[in-house]
Structure formats: structure tokens, C-alpha cells
mmCIF file of C-alpha atoms and ligand atoms in Angstrom:
data_model
loop_
_atom_site.group_PDB
_atom_site.id
_atom_site.type_symbol
_atom_site.label_atom_id
_atom_site.label_comp_id
_atom_site.label_asym_id
_atom_site.label_seq_id
_atom_site.Cartn_x
_atom_site.Cartn_y
_atom_site.Cartn_z
ATOM 1 C CA UNK A 4 -4.940 -57.262 -132.841
ATOM 2 C CA UNK A 5 -6.671 -53.861 -133.130
ATOM 3 C CA UNK A 6 -3.538 -51.618 -132.750
ATOM 4 C CA UNK A 7 -0.839 -53.410 -134.828
ATOM 5 C CA UNK A 8 -1.267 -51.284 -137.816
ATOM 6 C CA UNK A 9 -0.887 -48.120 -135.910
ATOM 7 C CA UNK A 10 2.277 -49.377 -134.222
ATOM 8 C CA UNK A 11 3.676 -50.313 -137.595
ATOM 9 C CA UNK A 12 2.915 -46.792 -138.828
ATOM 10 C CA UNK A 13 4.593 -45.205 -135.855
ATOM 11 C CA UNK A 14 7.639 -47.375 -136.261
ATOM 12 C CA UNK A 15 7.943 -46.309 -139.884
ATOM 13 C CA UNK A 16 6.790 -42.701 -139.912
ATOM 14 C CA UNK A 17 6.997 -41.723 -136.151
ATOM 15 C CA UNK A 18 3.494 -40.359 -136.365
ATOM 16 C CA UNK A 19 -0.040 -41.648 -136.364
ATOM 17 C CA UNK A 20 -3.572 -40.153 -135.851
ATOM 18 C CA UNK A 21 -4.982 -39.327 -132.384
ATOM 19 C CA UNK A 22 -7.353 -42.089 -133.021
ATOM 20 C CA UNK A 23 -4.365 -44.541 -133.498
ATOM 21 C CA UNK A 24 -2.696 -43.401 -130.318
ATOM 22 C CA UNK A 25 -5.866 -43.818 -128.370
ATOM 23 C CA UNK A 26 -6.459 -47.269 -129.785
ATOM 24 C CA UNK A 27 -2.919 -48.428 -128.711
ATOM 25 C CA UNK A 28 -3.423 -46.876 -125.279
ATOM 26 C CA UNK A 29 -6.687 -48.665 -124.843
ATOM 27 C CA UNK A 30 -5.547 -52.041 -126.215
ATOM 28 C CA UNK A 31 -3.873 -54.206 -123.578
ATOM 29 C CA UNK A 32 -3.252 -57.189 -126.006
ATOM 30 C CA UNK A 33 -0.429 -55.835 -128.211
ATOM 31 C CA UNK A 34 1.809 -54.450 -125.405
ATOM 32 C CA UNK A 35 4.786 -56.747 -126.250
ATOM 33 C CA UNK A 36 4.581 -55.801 -129.877
ATOM 34 C CA UNK A 37 4.508 -52.086 -129.040
ATOM 35 C CA UNK A 38 7.582 -52.542 -126.651
ATOM 36 C CA UNK A 39 9.489 -54.326 -129.231
ATOM 37 C CA UNK A 40 8.800 -51.737 -131.864
ATOM 38 C CA UNK A 41 9.954 -48.988 -129.397
ATOM 39 C CA UNK A 42 13.087 -51.002 -128.555
ATOM 40 C CA UNK A 43 14.045 -51.307 -132.274
ATOM 41 C CA UNK A 44 13.649 -47.614 -132.854
ATOM 42 C CA UNK A 45 15.616 -46.826 -129.652
ATOM 43 C CA UNK A 46 18.473 -49.059 -130.973
ATOM 44 C CA UNK A 47 18.369 -47.611 -134.403
ATOM 45 C CA UNK A 48 18.437 -43.955 -133.430
ATOM 46 C CA UNK A 49 20.215 -43.803 -129.974
ATOM 47 C CA UNK A 50 21.999 -47.093 -129.950
ATOM 48 C CA UNK A 51 22.593 -49.398 -127.015
ATOM 49 C CA UNK A 52 23.982 -46.600 -124.858
ATOM 50 C CA UNK A 53 22.553 -45.246 -121.637
ATOM 51 C CA UNK A 54 23.276 -41.861 -120.174
ATOM 52 C CA UNK A 55 23.785 -42.046 -116.463
ATOM 53 C CA UNK A 56 23.129 -38.690 -114.790
ATOM 54 C CA UNK A 57 23.613 -37.889 -111.104
ATOM 55 C CA UNK A 58 20.550 -36.448 -109.373
ATOM 56 C CA UNK A 59 20.977 -34.174 -106.311
ATOM 57 C CA UNK A 60 17.799 -33.204 -104.639
ATOM 58 C CA UNK A 61 18.806 -29.898 -103.170
ATOM 59 C CA UNK A 62 15.639 -28.968 -101.243
ATOM 60 C CA UNK A 63 12.195 -30.354 -100.544
ATOM 61 C CA UNK A 64 10.714 -26.966 -99.734
ATOM 62 C CA UNK A 65 7.817 -26.180 -101.978
ATOM 63 C CA UNK A 66 5.314 -23.279 -102.165
ATOM 64 C CA UNK A 67 2.996 -25.102 -104.630
ATOM 65 C CA UNK A 68 0.106 -27.349 -103.844
ATOM 66 C CA UNK A 69 -0.069 -29.851 -106.682
ATOM 67 C CA UNK A 70 -2.733 -32.265 -105.545
ATOM 68 C CA UNK A 71 -0.679 -35.586 -106.260
ATOM 69 C CA UNK A 72 2.605 -34.453 -104.652
ATOM 70 C CA UNK A 73 3.929 -35.402 -101.209
ATOM 71 C CA UNK A 74 6.106 -32.243 -101.200
ATOM 72 C CA UNK A 75 3.105 -29.843 -101.525
ATOM 73 C CA UNK A 76 3.191 -26.892 -99.162
ATOM 74 C CA UNK A 77 0.127 -28.112 -97.268
ATOM 75 C CA UNK A 78 1.788 -31.309 -96.270
ATOM 76 C CA UNK A 79 3.039 -30.468 -92.743
ATOM 77 C CA UNK A 80 3.921 -34.208 -92.143
ATOM 78 C CA UNK A 81 7.385 -34.071 -93.553
ATOM 79 C CA UNK A 82 10.574 -32.426 -92.358
ATOM 80 C CA UNK A 83 11.854 -29.814 -94.909
ATOM 81 C CA UNK A 84 15.445 -29.364 -95.719
ATOM 82 C CA UNK A 85 17.715 -27.199 -97.828
ATOM 83 C CA UNK A 86 21.203 -28.362 -98.559
ATOM 84 C CA UNK A 87 24.090 -25.961 -98.165
ATOM 85 C CA UNK A 88 26.016 -24.705 -101.195
ATOM 86 C CA UNK A 89 29.135 -26.729 -99.927
ATOM 87 C CA UNK A 90 27.117 -29.960 -99.652
ATOM 88 C CA UNK A 91 25.754 -29.501 -103.109
ATOM 89 C CA UNK A 92 29.135 -28.624 -104.692
ATOM 90 C CA UNK A 93 30.918 -31.509 -102.959
ATOM 91 C CA UNK A 94 28.273 -33.940 -104.002
ATOM 92 C CA UNK A 95 28.603 -32.699 -107.597
ATOM 93 C CA UNK A 96 32.337 -33.025 -107.417
ATOM 94 C CA UNK A 97 32.061 -36.632 -106.116
ATOM 95 C CA UNK A 98 29.738 -37.360 -109.128
ATOM 96 C CA UNK A 99 32.149 -35.921 -111.704
ATOM 97 C CA UNK A 100 34.979 -37.881 -110.144
ATOM 98 C CA UNK A 101 33.130 -41.088 -110.348
ATOM 99 C CA UNK A 102 32.481 -40.686 -114.062
ATOM 100 C CA UNK A 103 29.057 -39.021 -114.394
ATOM 101 C CA UNK A 104 28.854 -36.548 -117.233
ATOM 102 C CA UNK A 105 25.823 -34.719 -116.116
ATOM 103 C CA UNK A 106 24.666 -33.406 -112.611
ATOM 104 C CA UNK A 107 20.895 -32.886 -112.333
ATOM 105 C CA UNK A 108 19.777 -30.439 -109.559
ATOM 106 C CA UNK A 109 16.133 -30.712 -108.525
ATOM 107 C CA UNK A 110 14.040 -28.948 -105.864
ATOM 108 C CA UNK A 111 10.514 -28.005 -104.923
ATOM 109 C CA UNK A 112 9.363 -24.697 -106.306
ATOM 110 C CA UNK A 113 10.202 -22.063 -103.778
ATOM 111 C CA UNK A 114 12.369 -19.120 -102.970
ATOM 112 C CA UNK A 115 14.530 -21.254 -100.621
ATOM 113 C CA UNK A 116 17.624 -20.375 -102.679
ATOM 114 C CA UNK A 117 18.361 -16.829 -103.857
ATOM 115 C CA UNK A 118 19.149 -16.650 -107.609
ATOM 116 C CA UNK A 119 22.636 -15.422 -106.921
ATOM 117 C CA UNK A 120 23.206 -18.465 -104.663
ATOM 118 C CA UNK A 121 22.036 -20.790 -107.478
ATOM 119 C CA UNK A 122 24.199 -19.084 -109.933
ATOM 120 C CA UNK A 123 27.315 -19.326 -107.769
ATOM 121 C CA UNK A 124 26.650 -23.100 -107.249
ATOM 122 C CA UNK A 125 26.226 -23.556 -110.997
ATOM 123 C CA UNK A 126 29.557 -21.767 -111.689
ATOM 124 C CA UNK A 127 31.377 -23.891 -109.103
ATOM 125 C CA UNK A 128 29.960 -27.166 -110.409
ATOM 126 C CA UNK A 129 30.925 -26.186 -114.041
ATOM 127 C CA UNK A 130 34.489 -26.205 -113.015
ATOM 128 C CA UNK A 131 34.198 -29.991 -112.771
ATOM 129 C CA UNK A 132 33.610 -30.322 -116.502
ATOM 130 C CA UNK A 133 30.154 -31.732 -116.370
ATOM 131 C CA UNK A 134 26.768 -30.778 -118.012
ATOM 132 C CA UNK A 135 24.325 -29.248 -115.696
ATOM 133 C CA UNK A 136 20.521 -29.961 -115.734
ATOM 134 C CA UNK A 137 18.134 -27.900 -113.534
ATOM 135 C CA UNK A 138 14.668 -28.860 -112.332
ATOM 136 C CA UNK A 139 13.334 -26.048 -110.110
ATOM 137 C CA UNK A 140 9.867 -25.515 -111.659
ATOM 138 C CA UNK A 141 8.312 -22.356 -112.980
ATOM 139 C CA UNK A 142 10.663 -19.275 -112.855
ATOM 140 C CA UNK A 143 10.609 -16.044 -114.840
ATOM 141 C CA UNK A 144 12.364 -15.527 -118.165
ATOM 142 C CA UNK A 145 15.069 -13.356 -116.322
ATOM 143 C CA UNK A 146 15.790 -16.207 -113.841
ATOM 144 C CA UNK A 147 16.119 -18.739 -116.412
ATOM 145 C CA UNK A 148 18.401 -16.466 -118.399
ATOM 146 C CA UNK A 149 20.605 -15.857 -115.324
ATOM 147 C CA UNK A 150 20.993 -19.678 -114.625
ATOM 148 C CA UNK A 151 21.871 -20.145 -118.318
ATOM 149 C CA UNK A 152 24.463 -17.381 -118.202
ATOM 150 C CA UNK A 153 25.926 -19.003 -115.059
ATOM 151 C CA UNK A 154 26.532 -22.267 -117.129
ATOM 152 C CA UNK A 155 23.373 -24.332 -116.851
ATOM 153 C CA UNK A 156 22.860 -26.523 -119.931
ATOM 154 C CA UNK A 157 19.485 -28.184 -119.634
ATOM 155 C CA UNK A 158 16.118 -27.824 -117.925
ATOM 156 C CA UNK A 159 13.396 -30.158 -116.921
ATOM 157 C CA UNK A 160 9.798 -29.002 -116.535
ATOM 158 C CA UNK A 161 7.160 -31.634 -116.976
ATOM 159 C CA UNK A 162 3.853 -30.528 -118.390
ATOM 160 C CA UNK A 163 2.275 -33.309 -116.351
ATOM 161 C CA UNK A 164 -0.894 -33.106 -118.578
ATOM 162 C CA UNK A 165 -1.721 -30.802 -121.482
ATOM 163 C CA UNK A 166 -5.414 -31.097 -120.786
ATOM 164 C CA UNK A 167 -6.596 -27.748 -119.627
ATOM 165 C CA UNK A 168 -9.370 -28.833 -117.389
ATOM 166 C CA UNK A 169 -7.478 -31.723 -115.718
ATOM 167 C CA UNK A 170 -4.460 -29.469 -115.401
ATOM 168 C CA UNK A 171 -6.564 -26.790 -113.636
ATOM 169 C CA UNK A 172 -8.163 -29.372 -111.356
ATOM 170 C CA UNK A 173 -4.765 -30.647 -110.035
ATOM 171 C CA UNK A 174 -2.846 -27.433 -109.839
ATOM 172 C CA UNK A 175 -4.332 -24.756 -107.550
ATOM 173 C CA UNK A 176 -3.058 -21.216 -108.427
ATOM 174 C CA UNK A 177 -1.119 -22.395 -111.433
ATOM 175 C CA UNK A 178 -2.040 -22.330 -115.235
ATOM 176 C CA UNK A 179 -1.236 -24.510 -118.209
ATOM 177 C CA UNK A 180 -0.593 -21.357 -120.220
ATOM 178 C CA UNK A 181 2.253 -20.259 -117.957
ATOM 179 C CA UNK A 182 3.790 -23.725 -117.937
ATOM 180 C CA UNK A 183 3.815 -23.700 -121.702
ATOM 181 C CA UNK A 184 5.270 -20.176 -121.678
ATOM 182 C CA UNK A 185 8.110 -21.340 -119.357
ATOM 183 C CA UNK A 186 8.928 -24.209 -121.743
ATOM 184 C CA UNK A 187 8.915 -21.776 -124.616
ATOM 185 C CA UNK A 188 11.250 -19.444 -122.810
ATOM 186 C CA UNK A 189 13.693 -22.219 -121.844
ATOM 187 C CA UNK A 190 13.761 -23.358 -125.602
ATOM 188 C CA UNK A 191 14.363 -19.797 -126.745
ATOM 189 C CA UNK A 192 17.172 -19.384 -124.229
ATOM 190 C CA UNK A 193 19.011 -22.262 -125.817
ATOM 191 C CA UNK A 194 18.515 -24.838 -123.012
ATOM 192 C CA UNK A 195 18.181 -28.411 -123.944
ATOM 193 C CA UNK A 196 14.548 -28.674 -122.919
ATOM 194 C CA UNK A 197 12.808 -31.544 -121.227
ATOM 195 C CA UNK A 198 9.234 -32.025 -120.283
ATOM 196 C CA UNK A 199 7.116 -35.134 -119.481
ATOM 197 C CA UNK A 200 3.806 -36.610 -118.171
ATOM 198 C CA UNK A 201 2.322 -37.988 -115.050
ATOM 199 C CA UNK A 202 0.178 -40.726 -116.393
ATOM 200 C CA UNK A 203 -2.950 -42.547 -114.941
ATOM 201 C CA UNK A 204 -3.937 -39.421 -112.879
ATOM 202 C CA UNK A 205 -7.539 -39.594 -111.533
ATOM 203 C CA UNK A 206 -9.658 -37.905 -114.195
ATOM 204 C CA UNK A 207 -7.350 -38.885 -117.085
ATOM 205 C CA UNK A 208 -8.335 -41.166 -119.916
ATOM 206 C CA UNK A 209 -6.925 -42.892 -123.069
ATOM 207 C CA UNK A 210 -8.107 -39.966 -125.077
ATOM 208 C CA UNK A 211 -6.371 -37.349 -122.796
ATOM 209 C CA UNK A 212 -3.060 -39.343 -122.866
ATOM 210 C CA UNK A 213 -3.271 -39.558 -126.696
ATOM 211 C CA UNK A 214 -3.664 -35.752 -126.779
ATOM 212 C CA UNK A 215 -0.892 -35.282 -124.210
ATOM 213 C CA UNK A 216 1.542 -37.348 -126.393
ATOM 214 C CA UNK A 217 0.591 -35.405 -129.432
ATOM 215 C CA UNK A 218 1.440 -32.222 -127.402
ATOM 216 C CA UNK A 219 4.904 -33.508 -126.737
ATOM 217 C CA UNK A 220 5.401 -34.412 -130.345
ATOM 218 C CA UNK A 221 4.272 -30.991 -131.441
ATOM 219 C CA UNK A 222 6.674 -29.198 -129.075
ATOM 220 C CA UNK A 223 9.439 -31.519 -130.052
ATOM 221 C CA UNK A 224 11.095 -31.642 -126.707
ATOM 222 C CA UNK A 225 14.711 -32.818 -126.356
ATOM 223 C CA UNK A 226 13.971 -35.056 -123.290
ATOM 224 C CA UNK A 227 10.762 -36.570 -121.960
ATOM 225 C CA UNK A 228 10.098 -38.329 -118.637
ATOM 226 C CA UNK A 229 7.031 -40.394 -118.163
ATOM 227 C CA UNK A 230 6.021 -41.358 -114.554
ATOM 228 C CA UNK A 231 2.949 -43.243 -113.309
ATOM 229 C CA UNK A 232 0.937 -41.424 -110.696
ATOM 230 C CA UNK A 233 1.479 -43.041 -107.246
ATOM 231 C CA UNK A 234 -0.841 -41.846 -104.559
ATOM 232 C CA UNK A 235 0.991 -39.955 -101.915
ATOM 233 C CA UNK A 236 0.192 -39.786 -98.109
ATOM 234 C CA UNK A 237 -1.168 -36.449 -96.836
ATOM 235 C CA UNK A 238 -2.401 -35.306 -100.234
ATOM 236 C CA UNK A 239 -5.956 -34.811 -101.589
ATOM 237 C CA UNK A 240 -5.302 -37.835 -103.885
ATOM 238 C CA UNK A 241 -4.070 -40.147 -101.153
ATOM 239 C CA UNK A 242 -6.897 -42.611 -101.723
ATOM 240 C CA UNK A 243 -7.066 -42.500 -105.408
ATOM 241 C CA UNK A 244 -6.129 -45.276 -107.774
ATOM 242 C CA UNK A 245 -2.535 -45.592 -108.799
ATOM 243 C CA UNK A 246 -1.572 -45.015 -112.428
ATOM 244 C CA UNK A 247 -0.116 -48.488 -113.115
ATOM 245 C CA UNK A 248 3.161 -49.642 -114.498
ATOM 246 C CA UNK A 249 1.700 -50.909 -117.874
ATOM 247 C CA UNK A 250 0.283 -47.594 -118.801
ATOM 248 C CA UNK A 251 3.408 -45.757 -117.970
ATOM 249 C CA UNK A 252 5.529 -48.368 -120.117
ATOM 250 C CA UNK A 253 3.078 -47.871 -123.025
ATOM 251 C CA UNK A 254 3.420 -44.131 -122.847
ATOM 252 C CA UNK A 255 7.194 -44.525 -122.634
ATOM 253 C CA UNK A 256 7.232 -46.648 -125.711
ATOM 254 C CA UNK A 257 4.857 -44.340 -127.663
ATOM 255 C CA UNK A 258 7.165 -41.416 -126.830
ATOM 256 C CA UNK A 259 10.059 -43.220 -128.361
ATOM 257 C CA UNK A 260 8.142 -44.062 -131.379
ATOM 258 C CA UNK A 261 6.925 -40.469 -131.726
ATOM 259 C CA UNK A 262 10.233 -38.791 -130.964
ATOM 260 C CA UNK A 263 13.040 -41.299 -131.870
ATOM 261 C CA UNK A 264 16.033 -39.124 -131.177
ATOM 262 C CA UNK A 265 15.292 -37.685 -127.807
ATOM 263 C CA UNK A 266 16.357 -38.712 -124.324
ATOM 264 C CA UNK A 267 13.979 -40.652 -122.236
ATOM 265 C CA UNK A 268 14.666 -41.578 -118.543
ATOM 266 C CA UNK A 269 13.657 -44.882 -117.015
ATOM 267 C CA UNK A 270 11.793 -42.903 -114.347
ATOM 268 C CA UNK A 271 12.000 -43.623 -110.550
ATOM 269 C CA UNK A 272 8.271 -43.848 -110.409
ATOM 270 C CA UNK A 273 8.351 -46.708 -112.765
ATOM 271 C CA UNK A 274 11.098 -48.454 -110.781
ATOM 272 C CA UNK A 275 9.150 -47.765 -107.593
ATOM 273 C CA UNK A 276 6.205 -49.774 -108.889
ATOM 274 C CA UNK A 277 8.415 -52.761 -109.824
ATOM 275 C CA UNK A 278 11.818 -52.375 -108.090
ATOM 276 C CA UNK A 279 13.323 -55.536 -109.649
ATOM 277 C CA UNK A 280 12.158 -55.319 -113.364
ATOM 278 C CA UNK A 281 10.784 -51.707 -113.854
ATOM 279 C CA UNK A 282 14.029 -50.176 -114.945
ATOM 280 C CA UNK A 283 14.899 -52.926 -117.301
ATOM 281 C CA UNK A 284 11.351 -52.931 -118.779
ATOM 282 C CA UNK A 285 11.615 -49.253 -119.363
ATOM 283 C CA UNK A 286 15.006 -49.543 -120.982
ATOM 284 C CA UNK A 287 13.592 -52.256 -123.229
ATOM 285 C CA UNK A 288 10.713 -50.133 -124.345
ATOM 286 C CA UNK A 289 12.357 -46.909 -125.320
ATOM 287 C CA UNK A 290 14.240 -45.333 -122.364
ATOM 288 C CA UNK A 291 17.969 -44.510 -122.736
ATOM 289 C CA UNK A 292 18.667 -42.527 -119.498
ATOM 290 C CA UNK A 293 19.068 -43.431 -115.851
ATOM 291 C CA UNK A 294 19.038 -40.625 -113.234
ATOM 292 C CA UNK A 295 19.786 -42.190 -109.820
ATOM 293 C CA UNK A 296 19.641 -39.935 -106.673
ATOM 294 C CA UNK A 297 23.077 -39.412 -105.186
ATOM 295 C CA UNK A 298 21.651 -36.967 -102.535
ATOM 296 C CA UNK A 299 23.071 -37.402 -99.097
ATOM 297 C CA UNK A 300 21.267 -40.279 -97.430
ATOM 298 C CA UNK A 301 19.977 -38.028 -94.606
ATOM 299 C CA UNK A 302 18.147 -35.988 -97.201
ATOM 300 C CA UNK A 303 17.334 -38.716 -99.762
ATOM 301 C CA UNK A 304 14.423 -40.057 -97.681
ATOM 302 C CA UNK A 305 12.908 -36.725 -97.224
ATOM 303 C CA UNK A 306 12.492 -36.017 -100.883
ATOM 304 C CA UNK A 307 9.338 -38.045 -100.797
ATOM 305 C CA UNK A 308 7.200 -37.044 -103.811
ATOM 306 C CA UNK A 309 5.223 -40.269 -103.185
ATOM 307 C CA UNK A 310 5.674 -43.327 -100.703
ATOM 308 C CA UNK A 311 8.379 -45.942 -100.948
ATOM 309 C CA UNK A 312 10.184 -43.875 -103.602
ATOM 310 C CA UNK A 313 12.949 -46.159 -105.141
ATOM 311 C CA UNK A 314 16.406 -45.167 -104.183
ATOM 312 C CA UNK A 315 19.744 -46.842 -103.848
ATOM 313 C CA UNK A 316 21.618 -46.381 -100.555
ATOM 314 C CA UNK A 317 25.134 -46.408 -101.989
ATOM 315 C CA UNK A 318 27.603 -43.766 -102.824
ATOM 316 C CA UNK A 319 27.819 -42.187 -106.260
ATOM 317 C CA UNK A 320 30.810 -44.323 -107.385
ATOM 318 C CA UNK A 321 29.115 -47.533 -106.086
ATOM 319 C CA UNK A 322 25.925 -46.581 -108.114
ATOM 320 C CA UNK A 323 27.995 -45.978 -111.230
ATOM 321 C CA UNK A 324 29.569 -49.470 -110.909
ATOM 322 C CA UNK A 325 26.302 -51.088 -110.218
ATOM 323 C CA UNK A 326 24.791 -49.670 -113.420
ATOM 324 C CA UNK A 327 27.874 -50.401 -115.414
ATOM 325 C CA UNK A 328 27.367 -54.097 -114.425
ATOM 326 C CA UNK A 329 23.609 -54.246 -114.781
ATOM 327 C CA UNK A 330 23.769 -52.632 -118.298
ATOM 328 C CA UNK A 331 26.250 -55.086 -119.561
ATOM 329 C CA UNK A 332 24.044 -57.989 -118.543
ATOM 330 C CA UNK A 333 21.213 -56.646 -120.793
ATOM 331 C CA UNK A 334 23.712 -55.681 -123.651
ATOM 332 C CA UNK A 335 23.783 -51.952 -123.071
ATOM 333 C CA UNK A 336 26.543 -49.835 -121.867
ATOM 334 C CA UNK A 337 27.036 -46.437 -120.112
ATOM 335 C CA UNK A 338 27.498 -43.612 -122.644
ATOM 336 C CA UNK A 339 30.857 -41.801 -122.433
ATOM 337 C CA UNK A 340 29.498 -38.698 -124.340
ATOM 338 C CA UNK A 341 28.369 -35.442 -122.627
ATOM 339 C CA UNK A 342 24.642 -36.737 -122.415
ATOM 340 C CA UNK A 343 23.083 -34.513 -125.012
ATOM 341 C CA UNK A 344 20.128 -36.091 -126.954
ATOM 342 C CA UNK A 345 20.727 -36.857 -130.426
ATOM 343 C CA UNK A 346 17.828 -34.493 -131.233
ATOM 344 C CA UNK A 347 19.432 -31.579 -129.422
ATOM 345 C CA UNK A 348 22.825 -32.075 -131.243
ATOM 346 C CA UNK A 349 21.005 -32.149 -134.603
ATOM 347 C CA UNK A 350 19.025 -28.988 -133.592
ATOM 348 C CA UNK A 351 22.327 -27.401 -132.859
ATOM 349 C CA UNK A 352 23.966 -28.655 -136.050
ATOM 350 C CA UNK A 353 26.475 -30.680 -133.977
HETATM 351 N N1 5AD B 18 3.441 -39.817 -108.226
HETATM 352 C C1 5AD B 18 4.290 -39.838 -109.202
HETATM 353 N N2 5AD B 18 5.040 -38.745 -109.641
HETATM 354 C C2 5AD B 18 4.927 -37.589 -108.956
HETATM 355 N N3 5AD B 18 5.466 -36.466 -109.089
HETATM 356 C C3 5AD B 18 5.012 -35.672 -108.032
HETATM 357 N N4 5AD B 18 4.207 -36.367 -107.254
HETATM 358 C C4 5AD B 18 3.974 -37.553 -107.731
HETATM 359 C C5 5AD B 18 3.241 -38.675 -107.494
HETATM 360 N N5 5AD B 18 2.422 -38.790 -106.482
HETATM 361 C C6 5AD B 18 6.431 -36.169 -110.033
HETATM 362 C C7 5AD B 18 5.801 -34.899 -110.930
HETATM 363 C C8 5AD B 18 6.904 -33.938 -110.927
HETATM 364 C C9 5AD B 18 8.158 -34.693 -110.581
HETATM 365 C C10 5AD B 18 9.191 -33.931 -109.830
HETATM 366 O O1 5AD B 18 7.600 -35.681 -109.665
HETATM 367 O O2 5AD B 18 5.573 -35.407 -112.260
HETATM 368 O O3 5AD B 18 6.991 -33.290 -112.150
HETATM 369 FE FE1 SF4 B 19 6.061 -28.776 -105.545
HETATM 370 FE FE2 SF4 B 19 6.792 -29.989 -107.821
HETATM 371 FE FE3 SF4 B 19 5.528 -31.283 -105.908
HETATM 372 FE FE4 SF4 B 19 4.216 -29.505 -107.387
HETATM 373 S S1 SF4 B 19 5.119 -31.425 -108.195
HETATM 374 S S2 SF4 B 19 4.049 -29.694 -105.137
HETATM 375 S S3 SF4 B 19 5.697 -27.974 -107.700
HETATM 376 S S4 SF4 B 19 7.578 -30.430 -105.745
#
């Protein structure tokens, strides 16, 4: 039982040494102990409530070339799409009417939408009384400010890894420095700021993951998503080894122990690796958010970051009911609050 004392320390103080984190990551014997500790911390700080957020994938056009991603610009094997403003707004309206308190808009990183267009869409969606989360990648301070002024509340930008060498190897024409700058800009503009990791990437290690988790702790993000790497067709990492669900669940649990009051989604990549149990396991090891895609079905399949990406085929309302039922079976319930993290509310003095 090499890592139990570090898990105990984390449950009590929400911090341990880099050495302790690395030991927990490398030790496959004490996983259940780790997951149970994360579950207790989840229940203590964010209760048995799960935020259900509606995800709309507004475009799969991307100018970047991240080595792991099926949407990278060099992949000519997928059909690209851009939803119209009317399609997006009507989808968001449907979500709001079905009970979702948050609409998340995500896209590849490109100029497919003009900033004015995005701002107009944000203003329209705000009329439905929902919170808006954006995930459009790296933008300038001025762009982030314009979206915020239009009414956006939150922004998701995963760091993926905070290891400079690994980051550079996987992201041509991008820099870790700029990514961190973007996250700082978002925080300074008053966004509820989310980040996260892609775990099990080729070239990563227990030591790198331990440092990545310490990075997240240091920046004290409001939301953190942890996804296992899944090799995607037509990418340079197509034949690499997948990240593995256990590693992702361990990173998920460690995130909850390190940052007890934040929001943590049970990610789609975890669900994809185990469509039956993945989500439940993530919710039982620290996660407290579910972000199902409610994108029109003709686009849903085209937002293929990696193969076999898990998605439900039903409408926004049907998906809401399905989760309502599924959560009651495991003793949780859908949160009726606006979806802010406890950490963000505390930061804001709410
Ligand atoms: N496997 C798992 N997650 C991936 N993402 C991109 N490609 C993959 C992949 N092959 C994730 C990245 C990105 C998010 C939108 O999708 O972490 O931040
Ligand atoms: Fe584009 Fe995001 Fe995929 Fe990178 S991870 S290629 S920025 S969609």
C-alpha cells in the first residue's frame, strides 16, 4: 500500500508533494481507495448534485494542427461544417426550455465566425436566461473582452499538458506561454475559467502528470476537465497507444482532492472508453458535471475529435430526462442552480 498515506494527506489538506502525486499515479493497487476518498471530498464540498450543461458544437473547422486531434487542419478526411446563427440560437432555446441552466458553445480554432457574429449569438442566447460557456481556443485579449461584454460567463481552455517539451512536440506553431497568457487573460476579465488535461499522451509519464496536476492546483482554476488520449484516424498519433481509462479516472480523482470546490465534468473521452460505466465511475471519483452534446444529429457525428466519440442520439429534452433518471439511480440529482462552481462563487464573494 505505497500511496495510502499520500491519499490520506490529500483528503485532509488538499495538497501533497510532487513525489506523493507521482507515487499515487504510478501505484495501481490503491485505486479504489483513491476513488473513495475523492468521492467523499466531492460529497462534502459540492454535494450529490450534478450540473447538466448543454453542449453545442458550432463548427468543426480548425486552423490548428494538434497532433492528437481528428479536427486538425491537415485532416482532409472529414467534412467541415459551420452552423448558422439561427441553428445555434434555436438549439440553445430548446436547451433552455428543457431545463438546462448552461449552454456551452465549442468549436475548432478558426476564423469561421466573425467576432460580431459570435457576440450577436451570445446576446440572443442570453435572452433565454442561461449561463454561457465558450470553448473556441486561443483568442486575443480584445476578443475575449468582446465576448464577455456580449454576455459570456465562462470559458474552457485546456492546457492539455504544462510540460514545455511535450507541449511543443504536440502543438506545431503554438506555445505553452501563449496558452497560459490566454488563461490569465480570461481570469482577469472575470470569466469563470476552466482548463484541463489530456492524459496518457505518447511521451508523457507519471512525473509529467504529477507536475501537470500541480500546475492546475497552482492556477486554482474554477473548472477542470480530464480526458484520456484516444488515437484519432488521419493524425500523426493514429498508431500510438491510447491513454487508458484508469489513468484518466485517477487524474480525475486527484483533481477533486487537490481542488475540492471546483466543477469537474465526467468527460466524453472517459465515456467513450467505457460507454456503460465510464460516466458513473467518473461521477463516483470526483466529477460533478455532465456536458452532453445536443448538436443537431447531422453535425454531431462530424465533430470527431477521436473515433467512436460517445454521443446520445436523442433530443435535448430526452437527454435531460435520461440523466435525471440515471442520476437518481446512483443517489445524485440534477442541480437547479446556475451551474457556477462553489470555488467561483467563493472567489466572487457570493
Ligand atoms: N483524444 C482525446 N481527447 C482529445 N481532444 C482532442 N483530440 C483528442 C483525442 N485524440 C480533446 C482536447 C481538446 C478537446 C476539445 O478535445 O483535450 O482540448
Ligand atoms: Fe483544433 Fe482544438 Fe483539435 Fe487542436 S484540439 S486541432 S485546436 S479542435
